[in-house]
PDB file of C-alpha atoms in Angstrom:
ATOM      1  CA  UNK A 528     186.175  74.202 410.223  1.00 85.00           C
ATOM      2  CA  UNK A 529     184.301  71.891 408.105  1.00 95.00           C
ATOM      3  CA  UNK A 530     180.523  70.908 408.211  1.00 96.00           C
ATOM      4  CA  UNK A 531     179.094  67.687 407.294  1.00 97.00           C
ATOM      5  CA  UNK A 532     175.703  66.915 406.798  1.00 97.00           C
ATOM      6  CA  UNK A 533     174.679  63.771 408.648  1.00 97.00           C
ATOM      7  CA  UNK A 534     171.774  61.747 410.109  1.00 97.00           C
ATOM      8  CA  UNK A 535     170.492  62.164 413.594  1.00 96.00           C
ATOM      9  CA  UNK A 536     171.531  58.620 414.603  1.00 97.00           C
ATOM     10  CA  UNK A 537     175.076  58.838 413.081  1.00 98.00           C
ATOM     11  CA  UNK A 538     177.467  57.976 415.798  1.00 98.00           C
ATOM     12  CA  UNK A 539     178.868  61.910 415.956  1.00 98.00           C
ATOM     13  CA  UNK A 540     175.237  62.823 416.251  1.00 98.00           C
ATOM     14  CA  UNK A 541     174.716  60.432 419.132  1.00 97.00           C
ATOM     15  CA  UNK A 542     177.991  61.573 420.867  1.00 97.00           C
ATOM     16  CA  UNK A 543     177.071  64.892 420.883  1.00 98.00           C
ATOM     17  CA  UNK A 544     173.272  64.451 421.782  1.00 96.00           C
ATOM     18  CA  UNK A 545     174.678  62.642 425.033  1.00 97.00           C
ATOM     19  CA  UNK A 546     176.583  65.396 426.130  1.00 97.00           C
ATOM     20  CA  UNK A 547     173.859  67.961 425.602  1.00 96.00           C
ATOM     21  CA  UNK A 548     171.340  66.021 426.829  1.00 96.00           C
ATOM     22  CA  UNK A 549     173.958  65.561 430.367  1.00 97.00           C
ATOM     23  CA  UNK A 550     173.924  69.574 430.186  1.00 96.00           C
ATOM     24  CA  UNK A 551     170.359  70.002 430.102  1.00 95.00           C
ATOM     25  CA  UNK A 552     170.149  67.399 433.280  1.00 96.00           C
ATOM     26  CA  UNK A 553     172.435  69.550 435.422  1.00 96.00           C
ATOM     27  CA  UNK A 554     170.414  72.302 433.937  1.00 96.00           C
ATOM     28  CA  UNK A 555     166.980  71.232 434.500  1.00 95.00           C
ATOM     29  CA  UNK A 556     167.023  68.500 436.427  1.00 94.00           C
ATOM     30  CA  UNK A 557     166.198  66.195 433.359  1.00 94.00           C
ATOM     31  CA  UNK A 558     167.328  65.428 429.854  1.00 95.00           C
ATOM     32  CA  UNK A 559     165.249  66.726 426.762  1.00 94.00           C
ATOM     33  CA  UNK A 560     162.307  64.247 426.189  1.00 93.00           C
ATOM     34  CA  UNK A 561     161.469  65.625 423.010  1.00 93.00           C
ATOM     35  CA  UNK A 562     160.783  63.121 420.506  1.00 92.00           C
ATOM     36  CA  UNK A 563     162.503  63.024 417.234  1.00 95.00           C
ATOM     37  CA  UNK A 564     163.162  60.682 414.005  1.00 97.00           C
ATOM     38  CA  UNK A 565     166.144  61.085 412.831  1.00 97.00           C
ATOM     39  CA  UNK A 566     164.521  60.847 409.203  1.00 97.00           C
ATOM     40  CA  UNK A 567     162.561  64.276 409.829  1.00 97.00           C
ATOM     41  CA  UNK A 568     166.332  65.732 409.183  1.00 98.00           C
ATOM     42  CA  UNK A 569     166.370  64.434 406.087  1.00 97.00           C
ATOM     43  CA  UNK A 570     166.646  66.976 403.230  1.00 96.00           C
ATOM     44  CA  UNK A 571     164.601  68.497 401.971  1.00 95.00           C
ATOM     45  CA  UNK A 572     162.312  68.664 405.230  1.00 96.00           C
ATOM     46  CA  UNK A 573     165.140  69.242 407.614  1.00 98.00           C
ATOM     47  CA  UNK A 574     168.553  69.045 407.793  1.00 98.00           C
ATOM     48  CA  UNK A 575     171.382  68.025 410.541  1.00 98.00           C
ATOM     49  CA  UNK A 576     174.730  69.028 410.656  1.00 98.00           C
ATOM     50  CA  UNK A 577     178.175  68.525 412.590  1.00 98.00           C
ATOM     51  CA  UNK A 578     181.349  71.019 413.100  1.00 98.00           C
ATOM     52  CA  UNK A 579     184.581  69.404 412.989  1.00 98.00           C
ATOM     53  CA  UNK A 580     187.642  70.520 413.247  1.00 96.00           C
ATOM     54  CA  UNK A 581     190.593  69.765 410.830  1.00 96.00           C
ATOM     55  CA  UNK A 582     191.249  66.760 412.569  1.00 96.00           C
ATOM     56  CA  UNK A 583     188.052  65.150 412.709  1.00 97.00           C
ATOM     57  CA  UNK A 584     186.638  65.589 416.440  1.00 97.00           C
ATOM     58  CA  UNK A 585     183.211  66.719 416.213  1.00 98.00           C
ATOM     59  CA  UNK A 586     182.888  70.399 417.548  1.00 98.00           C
ATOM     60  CA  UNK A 587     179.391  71.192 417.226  1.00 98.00           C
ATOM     61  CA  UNK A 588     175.855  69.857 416.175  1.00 97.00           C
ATOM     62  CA  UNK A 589     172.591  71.406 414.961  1.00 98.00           C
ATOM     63  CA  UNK A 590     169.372  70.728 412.676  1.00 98.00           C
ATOM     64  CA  UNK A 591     165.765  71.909 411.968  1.00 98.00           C
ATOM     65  CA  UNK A 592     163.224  70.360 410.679  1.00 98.00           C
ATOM     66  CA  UNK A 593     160.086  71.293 409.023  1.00 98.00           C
ATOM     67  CA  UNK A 594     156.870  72.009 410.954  1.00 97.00           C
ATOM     68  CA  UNK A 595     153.425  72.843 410.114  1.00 97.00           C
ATOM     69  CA  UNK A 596     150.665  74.249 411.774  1.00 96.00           C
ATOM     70  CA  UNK A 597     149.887  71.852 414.964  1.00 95.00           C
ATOM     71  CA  UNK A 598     147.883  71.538 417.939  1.00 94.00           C
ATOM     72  CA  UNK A 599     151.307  72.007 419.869  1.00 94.00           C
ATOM     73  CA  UNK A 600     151.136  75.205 418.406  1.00 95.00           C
ATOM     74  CA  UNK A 601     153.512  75.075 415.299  1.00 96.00           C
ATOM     75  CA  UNK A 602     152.435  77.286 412.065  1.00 96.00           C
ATOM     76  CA  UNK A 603     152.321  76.480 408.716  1.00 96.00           C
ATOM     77  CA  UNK A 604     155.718  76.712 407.007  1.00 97.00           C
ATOM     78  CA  UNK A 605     157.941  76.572 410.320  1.00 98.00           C
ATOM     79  CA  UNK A 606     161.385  75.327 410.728  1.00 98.00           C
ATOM     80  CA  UNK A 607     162.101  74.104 414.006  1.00 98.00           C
ATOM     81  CA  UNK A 608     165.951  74.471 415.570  1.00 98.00           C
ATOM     82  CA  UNK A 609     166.870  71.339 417.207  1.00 97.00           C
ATOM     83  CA  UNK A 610     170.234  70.276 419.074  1.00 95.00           C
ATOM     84  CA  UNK A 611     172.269  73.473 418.728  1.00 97.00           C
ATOM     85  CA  UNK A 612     175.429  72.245 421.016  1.00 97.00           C
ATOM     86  CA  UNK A 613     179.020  73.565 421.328  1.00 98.00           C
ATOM     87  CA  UNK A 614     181.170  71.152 423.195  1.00 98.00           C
ATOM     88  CA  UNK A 615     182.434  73.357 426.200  1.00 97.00           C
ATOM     89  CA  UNK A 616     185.900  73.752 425.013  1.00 96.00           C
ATOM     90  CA  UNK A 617     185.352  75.196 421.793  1.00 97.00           C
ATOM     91  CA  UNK A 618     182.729  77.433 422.521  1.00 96.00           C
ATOM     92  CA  UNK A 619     183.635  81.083 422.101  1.00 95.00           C
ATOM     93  CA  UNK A 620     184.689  80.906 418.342  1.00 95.00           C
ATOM     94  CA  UNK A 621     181.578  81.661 416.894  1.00 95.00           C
ATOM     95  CA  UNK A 622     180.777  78.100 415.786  1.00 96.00           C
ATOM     96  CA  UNK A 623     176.683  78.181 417.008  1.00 97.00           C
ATOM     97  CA  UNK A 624     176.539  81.703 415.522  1.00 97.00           C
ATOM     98  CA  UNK A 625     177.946  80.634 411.722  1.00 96.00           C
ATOM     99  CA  UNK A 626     176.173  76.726 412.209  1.00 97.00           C
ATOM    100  CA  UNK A 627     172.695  78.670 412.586  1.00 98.00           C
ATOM    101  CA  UNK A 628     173.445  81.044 409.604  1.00 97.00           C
ATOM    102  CA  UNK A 629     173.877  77.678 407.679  1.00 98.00           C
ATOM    103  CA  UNK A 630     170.982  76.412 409.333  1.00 98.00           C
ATOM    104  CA  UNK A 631     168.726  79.117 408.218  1.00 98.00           C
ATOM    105  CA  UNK A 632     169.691  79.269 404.432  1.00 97.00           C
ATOM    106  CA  UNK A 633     169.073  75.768 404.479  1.00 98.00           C
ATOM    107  CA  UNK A 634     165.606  76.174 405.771  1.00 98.00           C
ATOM    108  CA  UNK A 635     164.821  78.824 403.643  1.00 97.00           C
ATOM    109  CA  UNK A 636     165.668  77.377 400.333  1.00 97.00           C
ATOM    110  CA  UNK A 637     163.578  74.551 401.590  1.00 97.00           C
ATOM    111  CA  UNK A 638     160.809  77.315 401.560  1.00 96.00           C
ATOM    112  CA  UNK A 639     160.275  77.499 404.760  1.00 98.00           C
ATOM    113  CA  UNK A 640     158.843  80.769 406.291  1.00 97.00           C
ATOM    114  CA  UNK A 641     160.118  81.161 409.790  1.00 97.00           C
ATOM    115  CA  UNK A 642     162.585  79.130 411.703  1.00 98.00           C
ATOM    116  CA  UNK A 643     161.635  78.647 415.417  1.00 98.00           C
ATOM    117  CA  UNK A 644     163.106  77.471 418.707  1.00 98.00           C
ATOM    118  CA  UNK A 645     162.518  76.366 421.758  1.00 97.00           C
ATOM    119  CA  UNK A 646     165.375  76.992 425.016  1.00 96.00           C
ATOM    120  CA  UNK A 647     164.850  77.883 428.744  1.00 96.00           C
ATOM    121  CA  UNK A 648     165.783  80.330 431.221  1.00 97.00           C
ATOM    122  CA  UNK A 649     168.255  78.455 432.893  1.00 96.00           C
ATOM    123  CA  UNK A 650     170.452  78.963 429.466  1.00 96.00           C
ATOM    124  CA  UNK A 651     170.843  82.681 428.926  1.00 97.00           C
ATOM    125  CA  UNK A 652     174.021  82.303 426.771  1.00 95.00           C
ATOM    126  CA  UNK A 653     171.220  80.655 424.158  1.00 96.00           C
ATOM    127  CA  UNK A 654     169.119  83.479 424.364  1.00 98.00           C
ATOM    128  CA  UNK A 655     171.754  86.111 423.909  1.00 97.00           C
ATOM    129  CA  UNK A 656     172.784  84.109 421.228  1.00 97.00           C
ATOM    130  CA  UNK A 657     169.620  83.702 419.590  1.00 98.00           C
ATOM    131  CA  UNK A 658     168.188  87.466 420.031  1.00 98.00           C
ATOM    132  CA  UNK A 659     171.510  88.702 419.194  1.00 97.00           C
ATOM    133  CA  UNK A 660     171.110  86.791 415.917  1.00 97.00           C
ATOM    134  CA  UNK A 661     167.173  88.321 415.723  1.00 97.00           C
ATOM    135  CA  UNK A 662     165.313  86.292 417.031  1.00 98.00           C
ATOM    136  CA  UNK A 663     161.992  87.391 418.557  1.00 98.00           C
ATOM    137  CA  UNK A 664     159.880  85.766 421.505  1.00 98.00           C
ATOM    138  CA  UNK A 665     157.031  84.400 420.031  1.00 97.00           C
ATOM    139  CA  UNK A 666     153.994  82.357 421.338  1.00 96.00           C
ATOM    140  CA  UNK A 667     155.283  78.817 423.054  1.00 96.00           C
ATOM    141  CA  UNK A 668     155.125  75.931 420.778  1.00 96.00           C
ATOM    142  CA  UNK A 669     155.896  72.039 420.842  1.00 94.00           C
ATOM    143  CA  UNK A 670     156.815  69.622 424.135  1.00 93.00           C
ATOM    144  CA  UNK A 671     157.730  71.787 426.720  1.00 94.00           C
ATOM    145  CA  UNK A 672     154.952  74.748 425.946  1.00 95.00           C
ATOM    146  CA  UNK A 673     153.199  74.523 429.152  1.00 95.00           C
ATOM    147  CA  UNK A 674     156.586  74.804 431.375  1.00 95.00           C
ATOM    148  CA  UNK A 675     157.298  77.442 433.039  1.00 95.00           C
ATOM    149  CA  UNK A 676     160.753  77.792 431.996  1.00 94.00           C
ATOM    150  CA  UNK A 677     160.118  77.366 428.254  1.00 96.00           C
ATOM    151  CA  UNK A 678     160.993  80.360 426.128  1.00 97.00           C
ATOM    152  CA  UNK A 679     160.303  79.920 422.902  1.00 98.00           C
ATOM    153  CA  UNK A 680     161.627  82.642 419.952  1.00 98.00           C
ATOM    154  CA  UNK A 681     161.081  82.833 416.327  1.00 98.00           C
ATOM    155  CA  UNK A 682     162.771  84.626 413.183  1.00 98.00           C
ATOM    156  CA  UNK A 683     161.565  85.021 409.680  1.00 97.00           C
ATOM    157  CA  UNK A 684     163.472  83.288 406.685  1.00 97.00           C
ATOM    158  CA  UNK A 685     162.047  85.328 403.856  1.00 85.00           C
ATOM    159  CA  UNK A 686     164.724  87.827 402.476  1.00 65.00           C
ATOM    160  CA  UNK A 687     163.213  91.467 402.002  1.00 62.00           C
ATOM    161  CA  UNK A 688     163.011  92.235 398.141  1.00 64.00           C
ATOM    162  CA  UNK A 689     166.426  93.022 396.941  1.00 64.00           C
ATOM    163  CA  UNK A 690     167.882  91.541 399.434  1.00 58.00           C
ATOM    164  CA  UNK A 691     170.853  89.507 399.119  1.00 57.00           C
ATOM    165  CA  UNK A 692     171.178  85.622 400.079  1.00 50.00           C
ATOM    166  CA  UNK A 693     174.695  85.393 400.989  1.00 46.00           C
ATOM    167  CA  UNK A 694     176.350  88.656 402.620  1.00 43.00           C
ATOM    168  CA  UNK A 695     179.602  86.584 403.148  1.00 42.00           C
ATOM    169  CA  UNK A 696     178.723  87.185 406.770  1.00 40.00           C
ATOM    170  CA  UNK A 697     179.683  84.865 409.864  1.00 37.00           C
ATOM    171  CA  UNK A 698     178.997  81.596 407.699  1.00 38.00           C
ATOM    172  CA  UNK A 699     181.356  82.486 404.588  1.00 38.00           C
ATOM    173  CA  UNK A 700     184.478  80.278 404.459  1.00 38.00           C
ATOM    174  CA  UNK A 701     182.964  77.338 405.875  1.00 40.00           C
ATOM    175  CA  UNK A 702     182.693  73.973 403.975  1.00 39.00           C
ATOM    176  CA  UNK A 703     180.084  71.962 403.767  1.00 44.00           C
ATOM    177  CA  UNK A 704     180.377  68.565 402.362  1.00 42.00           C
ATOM    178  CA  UNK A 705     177.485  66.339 402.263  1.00 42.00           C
ATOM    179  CA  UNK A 706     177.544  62.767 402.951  1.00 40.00           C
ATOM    180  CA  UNK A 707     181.836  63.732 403.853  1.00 36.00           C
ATOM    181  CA  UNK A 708     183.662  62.547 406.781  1.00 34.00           C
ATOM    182  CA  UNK A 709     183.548  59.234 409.126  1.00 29.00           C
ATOM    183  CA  UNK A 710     180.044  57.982 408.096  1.00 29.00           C
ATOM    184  CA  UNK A 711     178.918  60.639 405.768  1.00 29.00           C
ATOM    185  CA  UNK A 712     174.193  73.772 424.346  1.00 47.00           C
ATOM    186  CA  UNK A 713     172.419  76.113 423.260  1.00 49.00           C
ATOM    187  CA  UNK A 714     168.918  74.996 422.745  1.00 54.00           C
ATOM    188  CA  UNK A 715     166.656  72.322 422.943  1.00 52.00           C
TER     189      UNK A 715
END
């Protein structure tokens, strides 16, 4: 498995938000209308990356980018998930669990403080994922706040004194090339 940092609009990226976004619509009834710029992935105030396998077909997609304290109910120092997505037939390898652990180093050598997410009730697998990962429900934040369905969880990024920064845990023996590859669903 190799990861590749990319922009939001690269073509991958736009492949992959179509299918999630046709999974949310059978979901929900409509597609995310979240906005986004891709340029709020950039590093160092985000990041976006894409899965592939050894032969190049994108597997899976996710970002974050930073946040601060908002009316729509972000804090200060917040790193907000965006576009986790397995393609149905490679889900069950792990790939969301070790693209969020990359995810979350990345936000927290950006110094963010907490990375948060927003998913609903009709996706449980996302919320076992996420809680199982330990994530917390926290106080609704961003587009879909008011909605009933919203669930919104949130997990610090600061490492306890003494602790550690790379365990070798689920991410370890992934690559990550930036700028590599063609043109260098599990949340919203």
């Amino acid at each position: 498995m190799q990861l590749r940092t990319v922009r939001l609009d690269h073509p991958d990226a736009r492949k992959l938000n179509d299918r999630v976004q046709l999974e949310y619509t059978e979901r929900y009834g409509d597609p995310d209308l979240t906005e986004m710029d891709p340029a709020q992935f950039d590093p160092p105030a985000g990041l976006y990356l894409i899965a592939y396998d050894p032969d190049g077909t994108p597997l899976a997609t996710g970002g974050w980018r930073a946040q601060d304290h908002s009316p729509e109910g972000y804090r200060d120092g917040d790193a907000e998930l965006k576009r986790m997505y397995v393609v149905p037939e490679a889900r069950g390898r792990g790939l969301a669990r070790r693209l969020l652990t990359v995810l979350e180093a990345s936000a927290r050598e950006a110094g963010r403080a907490r990375m948060v997410l927003e998913t609903g009730t009709k996706q449980p697998e996302a919320i076992a994922l996420y809680t199982s990962c330990g994530y917390l429900p926290t106080a609704k934040f961003g587009y879909y706040r008011c909605e009933p369905n919203s669930r919104c969880f949130a997990k610090p990024l600061v490492l306890p004194a003494g602790a550690p920064d790379d365990d070798g845990g689920p991410a370890a023996g992934l690559r990550h090339t930036a700028g590599a590859g063609p043109a260098a669903a599990e949340g919203r």
